[in-house]
Short mmCIF file of C-alpha atoms in Angstrom, two decimals:
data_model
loop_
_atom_site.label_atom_id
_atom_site.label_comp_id
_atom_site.label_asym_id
_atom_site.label_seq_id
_atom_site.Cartn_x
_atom_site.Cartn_y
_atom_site.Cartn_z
CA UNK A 1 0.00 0.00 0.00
CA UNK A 2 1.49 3.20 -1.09
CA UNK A 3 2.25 6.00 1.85
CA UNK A 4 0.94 9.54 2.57
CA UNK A 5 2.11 11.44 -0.76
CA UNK A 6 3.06 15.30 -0.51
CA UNK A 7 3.35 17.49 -3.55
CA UNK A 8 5.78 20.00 -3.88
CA UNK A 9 8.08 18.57 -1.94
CA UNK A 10 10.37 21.82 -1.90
CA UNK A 11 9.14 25.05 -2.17
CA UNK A 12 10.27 28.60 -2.37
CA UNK A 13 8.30 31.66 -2.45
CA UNK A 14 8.43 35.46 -1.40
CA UNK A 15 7.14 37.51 1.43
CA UNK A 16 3.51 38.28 0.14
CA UNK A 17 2.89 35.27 -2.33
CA UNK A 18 0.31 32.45 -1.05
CA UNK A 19 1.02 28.88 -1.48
CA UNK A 20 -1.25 25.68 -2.06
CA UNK A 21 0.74 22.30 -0.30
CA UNK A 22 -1.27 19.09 -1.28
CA UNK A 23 -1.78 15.82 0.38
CA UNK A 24 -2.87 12.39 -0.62
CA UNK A 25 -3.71 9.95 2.37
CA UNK A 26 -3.07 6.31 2.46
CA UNK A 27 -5.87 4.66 0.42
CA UNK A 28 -8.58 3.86 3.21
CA UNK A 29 -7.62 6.83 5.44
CA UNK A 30 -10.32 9.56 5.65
CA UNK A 31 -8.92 11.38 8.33
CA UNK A 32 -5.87 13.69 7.41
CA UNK A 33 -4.26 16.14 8.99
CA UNK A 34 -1.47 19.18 8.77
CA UNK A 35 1.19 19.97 11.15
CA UNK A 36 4.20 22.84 11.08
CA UNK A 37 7.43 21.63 11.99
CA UNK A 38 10.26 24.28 12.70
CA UNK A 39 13.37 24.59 14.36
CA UNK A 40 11.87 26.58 17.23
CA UNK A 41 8.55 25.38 17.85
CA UNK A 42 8.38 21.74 16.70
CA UNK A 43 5.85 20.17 15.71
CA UNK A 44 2.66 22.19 16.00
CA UNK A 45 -1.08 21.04 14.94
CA UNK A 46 -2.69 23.09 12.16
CA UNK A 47 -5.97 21.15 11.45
CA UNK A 48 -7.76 17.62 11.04
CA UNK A 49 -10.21 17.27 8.50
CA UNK A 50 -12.18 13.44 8.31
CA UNK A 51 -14.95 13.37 5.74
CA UNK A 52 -14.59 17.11 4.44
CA UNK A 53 -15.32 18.36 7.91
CA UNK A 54 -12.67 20.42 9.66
CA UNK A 55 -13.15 18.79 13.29
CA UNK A 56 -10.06 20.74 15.00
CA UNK A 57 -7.91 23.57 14.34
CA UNK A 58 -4.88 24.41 16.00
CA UNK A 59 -3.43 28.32 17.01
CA UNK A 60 -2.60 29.56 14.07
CA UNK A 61 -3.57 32.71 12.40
CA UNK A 62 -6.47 32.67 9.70
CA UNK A 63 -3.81 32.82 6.84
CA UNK A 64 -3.73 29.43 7.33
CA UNK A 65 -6.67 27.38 5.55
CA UNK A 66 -7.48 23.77 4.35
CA UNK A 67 -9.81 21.53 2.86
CA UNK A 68 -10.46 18.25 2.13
CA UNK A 69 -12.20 16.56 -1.04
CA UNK A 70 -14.78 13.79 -1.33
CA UNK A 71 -11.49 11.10 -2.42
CA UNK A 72 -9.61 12.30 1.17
CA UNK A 73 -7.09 14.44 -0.07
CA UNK A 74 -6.68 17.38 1.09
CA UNK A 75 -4.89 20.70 0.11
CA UNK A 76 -3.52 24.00 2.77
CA UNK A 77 -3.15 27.33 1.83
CA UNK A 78 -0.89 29.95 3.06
CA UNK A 79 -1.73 33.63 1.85
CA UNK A 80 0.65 36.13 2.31
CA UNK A 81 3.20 34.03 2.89
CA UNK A 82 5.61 35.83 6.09
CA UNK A 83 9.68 34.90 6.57
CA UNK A 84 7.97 33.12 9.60
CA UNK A 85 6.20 30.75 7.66
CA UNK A 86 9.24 28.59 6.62
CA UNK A 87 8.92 25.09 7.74
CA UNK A 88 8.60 21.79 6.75
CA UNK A 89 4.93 21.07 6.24
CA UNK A 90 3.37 17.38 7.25
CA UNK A 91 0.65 15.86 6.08
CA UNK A 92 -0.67 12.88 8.39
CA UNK A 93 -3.36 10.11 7.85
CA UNK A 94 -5.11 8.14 9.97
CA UNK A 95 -7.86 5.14 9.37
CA UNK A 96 -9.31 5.05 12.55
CA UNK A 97 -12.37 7.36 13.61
CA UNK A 98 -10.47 9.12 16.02
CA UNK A 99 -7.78 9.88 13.74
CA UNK A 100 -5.40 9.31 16.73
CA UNK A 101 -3.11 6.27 15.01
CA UNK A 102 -1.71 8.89 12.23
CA UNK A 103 0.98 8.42 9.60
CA UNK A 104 2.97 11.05 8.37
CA UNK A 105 3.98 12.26 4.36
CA UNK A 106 7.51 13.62 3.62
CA UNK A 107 6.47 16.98 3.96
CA UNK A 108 6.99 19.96 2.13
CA UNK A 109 9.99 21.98 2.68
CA UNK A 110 8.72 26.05 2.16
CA UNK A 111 11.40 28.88 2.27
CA UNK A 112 9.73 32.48 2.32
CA UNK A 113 12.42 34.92 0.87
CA UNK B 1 1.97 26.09 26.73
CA UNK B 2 3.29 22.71 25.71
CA UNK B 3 1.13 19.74 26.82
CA UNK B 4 3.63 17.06 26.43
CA UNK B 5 7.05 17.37 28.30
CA UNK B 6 10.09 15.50 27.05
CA UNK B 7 13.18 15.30 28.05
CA UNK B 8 16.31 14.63 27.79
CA UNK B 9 16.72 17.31 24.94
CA UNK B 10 19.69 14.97 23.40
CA UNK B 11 21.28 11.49 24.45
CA UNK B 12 24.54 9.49 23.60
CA UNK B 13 24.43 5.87 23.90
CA UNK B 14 27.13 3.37 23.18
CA UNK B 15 26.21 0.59 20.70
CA UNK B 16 24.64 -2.33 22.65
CA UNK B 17 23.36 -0.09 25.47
CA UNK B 18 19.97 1.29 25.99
CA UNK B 19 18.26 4.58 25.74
CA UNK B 20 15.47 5.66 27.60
CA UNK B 21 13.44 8.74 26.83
CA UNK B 22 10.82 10.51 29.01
CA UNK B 23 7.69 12.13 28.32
CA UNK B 24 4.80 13.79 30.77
CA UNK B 25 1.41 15.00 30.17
CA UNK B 26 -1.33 16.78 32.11
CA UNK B 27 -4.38 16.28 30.18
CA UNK B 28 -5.94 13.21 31.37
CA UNK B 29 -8.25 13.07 28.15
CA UNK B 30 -5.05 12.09 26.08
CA UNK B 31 -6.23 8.62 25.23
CA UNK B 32 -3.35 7.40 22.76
CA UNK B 33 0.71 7.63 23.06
CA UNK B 34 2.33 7.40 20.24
CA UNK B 35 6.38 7.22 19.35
CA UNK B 36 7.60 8.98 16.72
CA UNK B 37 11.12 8.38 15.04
CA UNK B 38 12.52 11.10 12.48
CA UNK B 39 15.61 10.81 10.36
CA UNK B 40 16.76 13.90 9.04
CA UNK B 41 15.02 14.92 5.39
CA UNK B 42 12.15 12.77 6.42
CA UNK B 43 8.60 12.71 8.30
CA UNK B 44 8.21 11.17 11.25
CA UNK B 45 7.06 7.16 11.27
CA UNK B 46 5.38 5.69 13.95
CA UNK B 47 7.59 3.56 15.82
CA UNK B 48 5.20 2.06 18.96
CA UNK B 49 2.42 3.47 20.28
CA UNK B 50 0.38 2.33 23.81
CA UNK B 51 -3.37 3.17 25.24
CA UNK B 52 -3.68 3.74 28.86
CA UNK B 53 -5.36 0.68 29.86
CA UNK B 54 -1.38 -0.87 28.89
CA UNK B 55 1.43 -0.32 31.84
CA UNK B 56 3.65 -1.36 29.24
CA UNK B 57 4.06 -2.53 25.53
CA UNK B 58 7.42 -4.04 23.76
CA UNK B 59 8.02 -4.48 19.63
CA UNK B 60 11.18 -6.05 19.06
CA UNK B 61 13.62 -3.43 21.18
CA UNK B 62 11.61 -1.25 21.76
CA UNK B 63 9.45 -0.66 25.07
CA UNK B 64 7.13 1.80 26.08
CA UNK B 65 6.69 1.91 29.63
CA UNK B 66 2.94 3.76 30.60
CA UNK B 67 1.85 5.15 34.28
CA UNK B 68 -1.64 5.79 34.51
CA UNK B 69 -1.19 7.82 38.22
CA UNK B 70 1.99 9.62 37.17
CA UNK B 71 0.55 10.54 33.91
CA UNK B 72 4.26 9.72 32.54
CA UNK B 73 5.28 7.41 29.72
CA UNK B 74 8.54 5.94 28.42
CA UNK B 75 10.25 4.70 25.60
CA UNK B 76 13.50 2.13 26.18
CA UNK B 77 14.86 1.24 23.24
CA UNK B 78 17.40 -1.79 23.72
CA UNK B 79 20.64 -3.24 22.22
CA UNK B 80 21.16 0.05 20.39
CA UNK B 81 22.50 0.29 16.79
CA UNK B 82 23.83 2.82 14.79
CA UNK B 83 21.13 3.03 12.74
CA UNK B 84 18.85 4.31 15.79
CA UNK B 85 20.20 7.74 15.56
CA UNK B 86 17.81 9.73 14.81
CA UNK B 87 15.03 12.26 16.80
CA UNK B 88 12.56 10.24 18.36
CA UNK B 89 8.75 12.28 19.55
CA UNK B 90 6.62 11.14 21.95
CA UNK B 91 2.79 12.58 21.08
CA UNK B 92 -0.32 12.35 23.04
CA UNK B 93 -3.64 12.09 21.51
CA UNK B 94 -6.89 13.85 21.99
CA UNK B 95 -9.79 15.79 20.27
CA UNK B 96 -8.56 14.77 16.67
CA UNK B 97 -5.08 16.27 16.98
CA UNK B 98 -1.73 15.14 18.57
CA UNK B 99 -0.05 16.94 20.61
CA UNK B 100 4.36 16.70 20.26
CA UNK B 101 7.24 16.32 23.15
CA UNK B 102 10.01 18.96 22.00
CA UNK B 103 12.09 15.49 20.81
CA UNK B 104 15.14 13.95 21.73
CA UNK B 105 17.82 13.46 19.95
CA UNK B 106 19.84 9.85 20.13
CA UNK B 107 23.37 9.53 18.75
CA UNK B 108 24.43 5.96 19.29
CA UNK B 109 28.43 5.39 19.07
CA UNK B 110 29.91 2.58 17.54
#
């Protein structure tokens, strides 16, 4: 069974710009979410969407969006992308209701310039 | 405020010994305790992962270690190799998100 897939893997875009970062979930797995992973703060949750519902959102500003589509994969957007927003960005997917038994993409690297 | 404490921040272990890595929690809703191990240029994969009705759970060398009362959980990972270095993350689970330990970081000399 193939793994979580994440397209771009490497990205680089300037202060201003918005990005789309797209995730494909292990087939099965309707329950995907997004995390930020930097340097200073780790790994921190952005959302959790299972069956095109958003059921949690972490503390992040409203810049930050997502969505999921009726085949589980799911896309984030960053708009006006800030020299804060570098990170590696993970996509996770879980089978189980509770989304709690998650397994994470490659991630996509994003450098703000 | 972080909900998951882990420490230590960074570890050296000699090949053949063991590593143990710490994590604490406060929210007694967490309901699943996942390991995390991360290789540089890669996402984290799930290593082992134990429910709270478990004091303790082994897969080959590893061991996660679970107390209920002290709301604390361990990992032990035995007969260290080389190829164990890497950041390991303990996570707790709750309301459809997990929540991260800051990591450790295992170096394991040959």
């Amino acid at each position: 069974k193939a793994g979580v897939t994440q397209t771009p893997r490497y990205l680089i875009k300037t202060r201003g710009q918005q990005v789309t970062l797209s995730c494909s979930p292990i087939s099965g797995h309707r329950s995907v979410s997004w995390y930020q992973q930097t340097p200073g703060q780790g790994l921190q949750f952005l959302f959790e969407y299972f069956s095109e519902t958003q059921r949690n959102k972490g503390n992040f500003p409203g810049r930050f969006s997502g969505r999921q589509f009726s085949n589980s994969r799911s896309e984030m957007n960053v708009s006006t992308l800030e020299l804060g927003d570098s990170a590696l960005y993970l996509c996770a997917s879980s089978f189980t209701q509770q989304g709690d038994e998650q397994f994470f993409g490659p991630g996509t690297r994003l450098t703000v310039l | 405020q972080q909900q998951v404490k882990q420490s230590p921040q960074s570890l050296i272990v000699q090949k053949g010994g063991i590593s143990i890595i710490n994590c604490a929690y406060e929210n007694t809703a967490f309901d699943y305790f996942p390991w995390y191990q991360q290789f540089p240029g890669k996402g984290p994969a799930l290593l082992i992962a134990i429910r709270p009705d478990v004091s303790e759970k082994k897969e080959g060398r590893f061991t996660i270690s679970f107390n209920k009362s002290a709301k604390q959980f361990s990992l032990h990972i035995m007969d260290s190799q080389p190829g164990d270095s890497a950041t390991y993350f303990c996570a707790a689970s709750g309301d459809y998100k997990l929540s991260f330990g800051a990591g450790t970081t295992v170096t394991v000399r040959a």
